[in-house]
CSV table of C-alpha atoms and ligand atoms in Angstrom, one decimal:
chain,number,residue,atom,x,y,z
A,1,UNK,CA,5.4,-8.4,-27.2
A,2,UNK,CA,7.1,-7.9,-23.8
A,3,UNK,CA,5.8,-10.8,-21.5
A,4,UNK,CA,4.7,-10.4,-17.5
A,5,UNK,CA,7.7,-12.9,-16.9
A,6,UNK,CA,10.5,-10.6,-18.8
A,7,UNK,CA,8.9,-7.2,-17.3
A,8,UNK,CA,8.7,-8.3,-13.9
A,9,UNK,CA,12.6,-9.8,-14.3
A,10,UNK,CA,13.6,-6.3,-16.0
A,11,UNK,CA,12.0,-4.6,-12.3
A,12,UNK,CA,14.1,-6.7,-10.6
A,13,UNK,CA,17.4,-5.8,-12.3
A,14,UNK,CA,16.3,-2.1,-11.8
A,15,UNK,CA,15.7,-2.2,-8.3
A,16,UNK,CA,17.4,-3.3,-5.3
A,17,UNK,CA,16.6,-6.5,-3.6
A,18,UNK,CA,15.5,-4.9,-0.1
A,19,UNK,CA,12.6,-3.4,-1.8
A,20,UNK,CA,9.3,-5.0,-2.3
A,21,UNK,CA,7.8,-5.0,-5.6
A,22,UNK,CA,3.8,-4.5,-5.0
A,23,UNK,CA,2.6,-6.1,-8.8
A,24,UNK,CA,-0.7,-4.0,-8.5
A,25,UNK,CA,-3.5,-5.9,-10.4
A,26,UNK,CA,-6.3,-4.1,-10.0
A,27,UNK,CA,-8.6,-5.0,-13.4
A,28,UNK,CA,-6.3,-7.6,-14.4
A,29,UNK,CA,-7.5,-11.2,-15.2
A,30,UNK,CA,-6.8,-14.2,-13.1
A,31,UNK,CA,-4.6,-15.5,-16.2
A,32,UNK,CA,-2.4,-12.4,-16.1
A,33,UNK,CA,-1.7,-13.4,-11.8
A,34,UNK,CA,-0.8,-16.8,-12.8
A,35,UNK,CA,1.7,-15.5,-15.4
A,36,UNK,CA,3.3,-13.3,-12.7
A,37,UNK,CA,2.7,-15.6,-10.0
A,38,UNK,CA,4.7,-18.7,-12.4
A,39,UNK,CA,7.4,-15.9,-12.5
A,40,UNK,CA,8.1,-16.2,-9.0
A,41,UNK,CA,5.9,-13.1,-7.8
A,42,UNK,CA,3.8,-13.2,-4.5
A,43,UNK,CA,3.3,-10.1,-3.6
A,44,UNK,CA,0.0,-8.3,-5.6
A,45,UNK,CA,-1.8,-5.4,-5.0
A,46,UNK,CA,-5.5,-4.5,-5.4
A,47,UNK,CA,-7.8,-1.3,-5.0
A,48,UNK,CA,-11.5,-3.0,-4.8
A,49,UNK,CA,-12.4,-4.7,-1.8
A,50,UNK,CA,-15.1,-7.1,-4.3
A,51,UNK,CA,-12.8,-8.0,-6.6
A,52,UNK,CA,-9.9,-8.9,-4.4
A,53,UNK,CA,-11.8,-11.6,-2.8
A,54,UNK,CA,-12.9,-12.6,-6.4
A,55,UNK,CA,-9.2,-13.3,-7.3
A,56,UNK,CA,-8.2,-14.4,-4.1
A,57,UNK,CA,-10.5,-17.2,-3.7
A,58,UNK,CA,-9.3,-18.1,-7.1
A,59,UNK,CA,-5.8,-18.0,-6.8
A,60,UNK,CA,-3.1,-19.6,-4.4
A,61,UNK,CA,-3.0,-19.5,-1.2
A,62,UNK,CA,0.9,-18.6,-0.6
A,63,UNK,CA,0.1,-15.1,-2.6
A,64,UNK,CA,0.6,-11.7,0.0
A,65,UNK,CA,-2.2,-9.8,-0.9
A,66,UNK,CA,-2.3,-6.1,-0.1
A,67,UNK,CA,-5.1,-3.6,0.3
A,68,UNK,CA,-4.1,0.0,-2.3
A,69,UNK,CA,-7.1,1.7,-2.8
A,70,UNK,CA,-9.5,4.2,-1.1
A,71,UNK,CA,-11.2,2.0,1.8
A,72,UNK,CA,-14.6,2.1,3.0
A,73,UNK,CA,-15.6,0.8,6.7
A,74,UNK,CA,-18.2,-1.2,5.4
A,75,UNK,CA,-15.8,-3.4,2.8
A,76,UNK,CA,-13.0,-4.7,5.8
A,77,UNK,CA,-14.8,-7.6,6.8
A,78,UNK,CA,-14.5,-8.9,3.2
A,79,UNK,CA,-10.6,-8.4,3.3
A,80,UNK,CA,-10.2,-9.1,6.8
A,81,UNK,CA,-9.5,-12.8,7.0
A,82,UNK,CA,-6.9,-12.7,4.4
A,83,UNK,CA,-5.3,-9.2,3.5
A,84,UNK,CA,-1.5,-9.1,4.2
A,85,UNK,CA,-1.0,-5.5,4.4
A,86,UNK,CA,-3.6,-2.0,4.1
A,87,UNK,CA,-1.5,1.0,2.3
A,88,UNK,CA,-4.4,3.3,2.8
A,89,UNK,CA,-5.5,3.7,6.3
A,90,UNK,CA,-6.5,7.5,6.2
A,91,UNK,CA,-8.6,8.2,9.5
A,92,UNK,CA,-8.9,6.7,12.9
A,93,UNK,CA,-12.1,5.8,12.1
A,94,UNK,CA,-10.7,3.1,9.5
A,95,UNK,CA,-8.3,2.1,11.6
A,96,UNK,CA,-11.1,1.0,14.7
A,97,UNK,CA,-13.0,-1.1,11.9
A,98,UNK,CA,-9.8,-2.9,11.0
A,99,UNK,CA,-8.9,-3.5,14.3
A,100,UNK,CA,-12.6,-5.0,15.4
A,101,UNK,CA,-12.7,-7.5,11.9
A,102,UNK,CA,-8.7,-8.3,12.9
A,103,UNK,CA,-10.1,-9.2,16.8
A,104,UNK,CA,-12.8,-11.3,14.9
A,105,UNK,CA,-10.8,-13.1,13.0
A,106,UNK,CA,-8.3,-13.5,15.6
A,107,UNK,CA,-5.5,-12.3,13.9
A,108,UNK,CA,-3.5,-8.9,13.9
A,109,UNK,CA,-3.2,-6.6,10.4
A,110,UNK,CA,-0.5,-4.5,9.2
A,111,UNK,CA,-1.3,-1.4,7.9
A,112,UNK,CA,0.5,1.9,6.6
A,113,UNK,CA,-0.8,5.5,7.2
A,114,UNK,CA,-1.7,7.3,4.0
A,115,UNK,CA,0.0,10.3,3.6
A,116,UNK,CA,-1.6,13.6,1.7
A,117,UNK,CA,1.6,14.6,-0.1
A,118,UNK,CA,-0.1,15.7,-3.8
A,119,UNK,CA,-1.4,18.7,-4.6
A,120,UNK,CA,-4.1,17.6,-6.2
A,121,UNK,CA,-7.2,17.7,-4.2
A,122,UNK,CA,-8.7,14.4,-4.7
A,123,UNK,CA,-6.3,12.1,-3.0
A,124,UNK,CA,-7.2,10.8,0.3
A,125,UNK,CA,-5.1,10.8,3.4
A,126,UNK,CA,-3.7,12.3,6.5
A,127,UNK,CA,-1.8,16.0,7.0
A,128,UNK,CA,1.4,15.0,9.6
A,129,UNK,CA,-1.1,16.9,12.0
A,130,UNK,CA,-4.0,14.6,11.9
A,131,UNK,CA,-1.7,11.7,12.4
A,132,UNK,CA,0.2,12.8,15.3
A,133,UNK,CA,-3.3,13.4,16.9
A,134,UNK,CA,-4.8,10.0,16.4
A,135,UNK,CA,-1.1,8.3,17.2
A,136,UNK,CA,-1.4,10.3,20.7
A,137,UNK,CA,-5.1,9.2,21.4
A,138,UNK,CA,-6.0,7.0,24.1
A,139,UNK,CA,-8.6,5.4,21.2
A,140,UNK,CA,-5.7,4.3,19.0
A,141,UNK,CA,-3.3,2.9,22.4
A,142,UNK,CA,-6.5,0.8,22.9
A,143,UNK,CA,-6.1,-1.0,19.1
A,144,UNK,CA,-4.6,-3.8,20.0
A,145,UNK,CA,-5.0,-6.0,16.8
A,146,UNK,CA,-3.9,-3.4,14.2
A,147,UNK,CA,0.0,-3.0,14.0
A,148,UNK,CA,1.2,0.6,11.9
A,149,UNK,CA,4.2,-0.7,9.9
A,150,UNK,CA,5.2,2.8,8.3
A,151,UNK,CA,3.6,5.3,5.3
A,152,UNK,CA,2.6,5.7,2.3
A,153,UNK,CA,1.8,7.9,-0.4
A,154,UNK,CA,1.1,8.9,-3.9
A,155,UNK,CA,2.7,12.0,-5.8
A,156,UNK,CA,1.1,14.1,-8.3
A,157,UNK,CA,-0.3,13.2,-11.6
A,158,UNK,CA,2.7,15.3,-13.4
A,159,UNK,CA,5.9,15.3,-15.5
A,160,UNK,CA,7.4,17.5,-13.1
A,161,UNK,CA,10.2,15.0,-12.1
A,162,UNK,CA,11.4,18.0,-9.3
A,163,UNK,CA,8.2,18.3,-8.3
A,164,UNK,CA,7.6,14.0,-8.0
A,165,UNK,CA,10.9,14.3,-5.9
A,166,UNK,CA,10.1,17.0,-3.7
A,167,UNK,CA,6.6,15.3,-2.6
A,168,UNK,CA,8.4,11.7,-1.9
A,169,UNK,CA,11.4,13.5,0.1
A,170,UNK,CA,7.7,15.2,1.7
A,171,UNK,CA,6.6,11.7,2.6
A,172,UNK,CA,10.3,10.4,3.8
A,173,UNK,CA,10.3,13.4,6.2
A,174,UNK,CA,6.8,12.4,7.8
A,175,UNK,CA,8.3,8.6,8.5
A,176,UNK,CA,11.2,10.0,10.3
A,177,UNK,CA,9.4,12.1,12.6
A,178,UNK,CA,6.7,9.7,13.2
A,179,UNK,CA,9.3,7.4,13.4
A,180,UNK,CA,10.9,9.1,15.9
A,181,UNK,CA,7.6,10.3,17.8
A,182,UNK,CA,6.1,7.3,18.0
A,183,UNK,CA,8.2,4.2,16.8
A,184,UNK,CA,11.5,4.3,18.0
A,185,UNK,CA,11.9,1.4,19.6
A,186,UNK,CA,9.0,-0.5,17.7
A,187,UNK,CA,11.3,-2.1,14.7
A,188,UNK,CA,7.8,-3.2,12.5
A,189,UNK,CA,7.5,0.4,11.6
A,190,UNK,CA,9.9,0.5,8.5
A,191,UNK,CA,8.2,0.7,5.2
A,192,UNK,CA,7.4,3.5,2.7
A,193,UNK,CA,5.0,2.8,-0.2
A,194,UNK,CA,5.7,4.8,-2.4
A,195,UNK,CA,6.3,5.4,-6.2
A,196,UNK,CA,4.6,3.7,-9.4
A,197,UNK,CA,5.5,2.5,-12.8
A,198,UNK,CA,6.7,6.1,-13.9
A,199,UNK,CA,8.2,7.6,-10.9
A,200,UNK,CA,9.5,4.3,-8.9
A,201,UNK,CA,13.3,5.5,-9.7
A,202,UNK,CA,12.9,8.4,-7.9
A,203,UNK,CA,11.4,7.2,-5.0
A,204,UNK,CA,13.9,4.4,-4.5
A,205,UNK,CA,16.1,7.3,-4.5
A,206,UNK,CA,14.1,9.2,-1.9
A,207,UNK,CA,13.9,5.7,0.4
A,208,UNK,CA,11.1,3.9,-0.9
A,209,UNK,CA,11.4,0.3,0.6
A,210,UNK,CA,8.0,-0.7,-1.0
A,211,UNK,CA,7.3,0.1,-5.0
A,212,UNK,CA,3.7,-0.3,-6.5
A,213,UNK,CA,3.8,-1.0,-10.0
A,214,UNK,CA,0.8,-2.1,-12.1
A,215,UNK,CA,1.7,-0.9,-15.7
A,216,UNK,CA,5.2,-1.4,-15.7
A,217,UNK,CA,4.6,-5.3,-15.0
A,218,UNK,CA,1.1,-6.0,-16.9
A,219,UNK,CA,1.1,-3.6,-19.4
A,220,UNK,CA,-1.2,-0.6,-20.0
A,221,UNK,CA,-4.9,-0.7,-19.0
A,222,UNK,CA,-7.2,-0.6,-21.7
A,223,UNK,CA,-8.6,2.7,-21.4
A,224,UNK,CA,-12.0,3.4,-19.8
A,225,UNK,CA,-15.1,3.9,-22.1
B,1,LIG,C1,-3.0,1.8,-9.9
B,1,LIG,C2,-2.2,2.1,-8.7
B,1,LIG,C3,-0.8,1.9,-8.7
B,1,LIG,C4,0.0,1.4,-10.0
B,1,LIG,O1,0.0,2.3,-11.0
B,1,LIG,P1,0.9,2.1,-12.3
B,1,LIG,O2,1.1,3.4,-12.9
B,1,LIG,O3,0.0,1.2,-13.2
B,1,LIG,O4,2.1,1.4,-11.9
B,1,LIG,C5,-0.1,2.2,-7.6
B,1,LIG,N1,-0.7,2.7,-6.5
B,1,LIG,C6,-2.0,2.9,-6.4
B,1,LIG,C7,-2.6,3.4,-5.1
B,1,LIG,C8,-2.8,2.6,-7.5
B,1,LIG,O5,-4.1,2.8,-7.5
């Protein structure tokens, strides 16, 4: 039996200091943080709004909590007071509800643009289109409490390892011209979330500076019944 402590120090010989390991830990118990968090890990990621204030109220204070999942409008004020970063803003919408619960709590929130770069249907996020459009708005230049601190994305569901490559190098592409459109001189925007326990290699390599990895650190999720 591999423990959380030995996995999560086996991630950090395999990837480079400068980027962040997300432990993603989503349907994990509270004991299974602690382990991680005793190992020296802050940073934890979760995709349901509920149970990440479960385990936060639970849990210590000093632990960067970040928002993965599909987000609904109605669940920001529950994350609102606390969350340390939102992967997953995928429409303007989104973003204007952040933005009002971050005024109310008098606080600004970082969040990353999801990107669409799979070619499966069913994940959420923006075409490069869409997000040049809002990012040119006078409704997103009046956000003050929200800041965009880069991208993120998910590959496809595949053993393709060309293909897995092709989609992050997809994703690195949208960061530079946004970058360059919108962010030049605006140093905050720097991160790209992307790759997971099987494909994180490859992303580093395609300039990932922020690696989510759930598995890889806790072990497989029991399957769903
Ligand atoms: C579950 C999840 C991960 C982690 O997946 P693993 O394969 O367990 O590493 C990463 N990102 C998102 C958005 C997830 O939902």
């Amino acid at each position: 039996m591999v423990t959380i402590a030995e996995s999560l120090e086996r991630l950090h010989r395999s990837i480079p200091g400068e980027v962040k390991i997300v432990a993603v830990s989503k349907t994990r118990p509270v004991g299974a943080i602690m382990e991680a968090y005793a190992a020296g890990q802050r940073l934890f990621g979760e995709n349901k709004a509920q149970e990440l204030v479960q385990k936060q109220s639970q849990l210590p204070k000093d632990i960067q909590w970040h928002f993965i999942g599909h987000l609904q409008t109605n669940k920001v004020r529950y994350i609102a007071p606390f969350i340390g970063l939102i992967h997953s803003i995928d429409s303007l919408n989104l973003l204007v509800e952040v933005n009002r619960e971050a005024l109310k709590n008098r606080r600004a929130i970082d969040c990353l643009l999801q990107f669409h770069i799979a070619s499966e249907q069913t994940k959420f996020g923006f075409s490069p289109g869409e997000a040049g459009m809002m990012l040119d708005s006078e409704n997103f230049r009046q956000l003050e409490n929200v800041r965009i601190t880069g991208v993120m994305g998910m590959g496809t569901f595949t053993d393709d390892t060309a293909l897995t490559r092709k989609e992050f190098r997809t994703l690195y592409g949208y960061f530079q011209s946004i970058k360059s459109r919108f962010f030049y001189r605006d140093d905050a925007f720097r991160e790209i979330s992307m790759g997971m326990s099987d494909d994180y290699a490859i992303a580093i390599e395609e300039g990932s500076t922020m690696v989510r990895i759930g598995t890889s650190v806790f072990g497989s999720r029991s399957p769903v019944r």
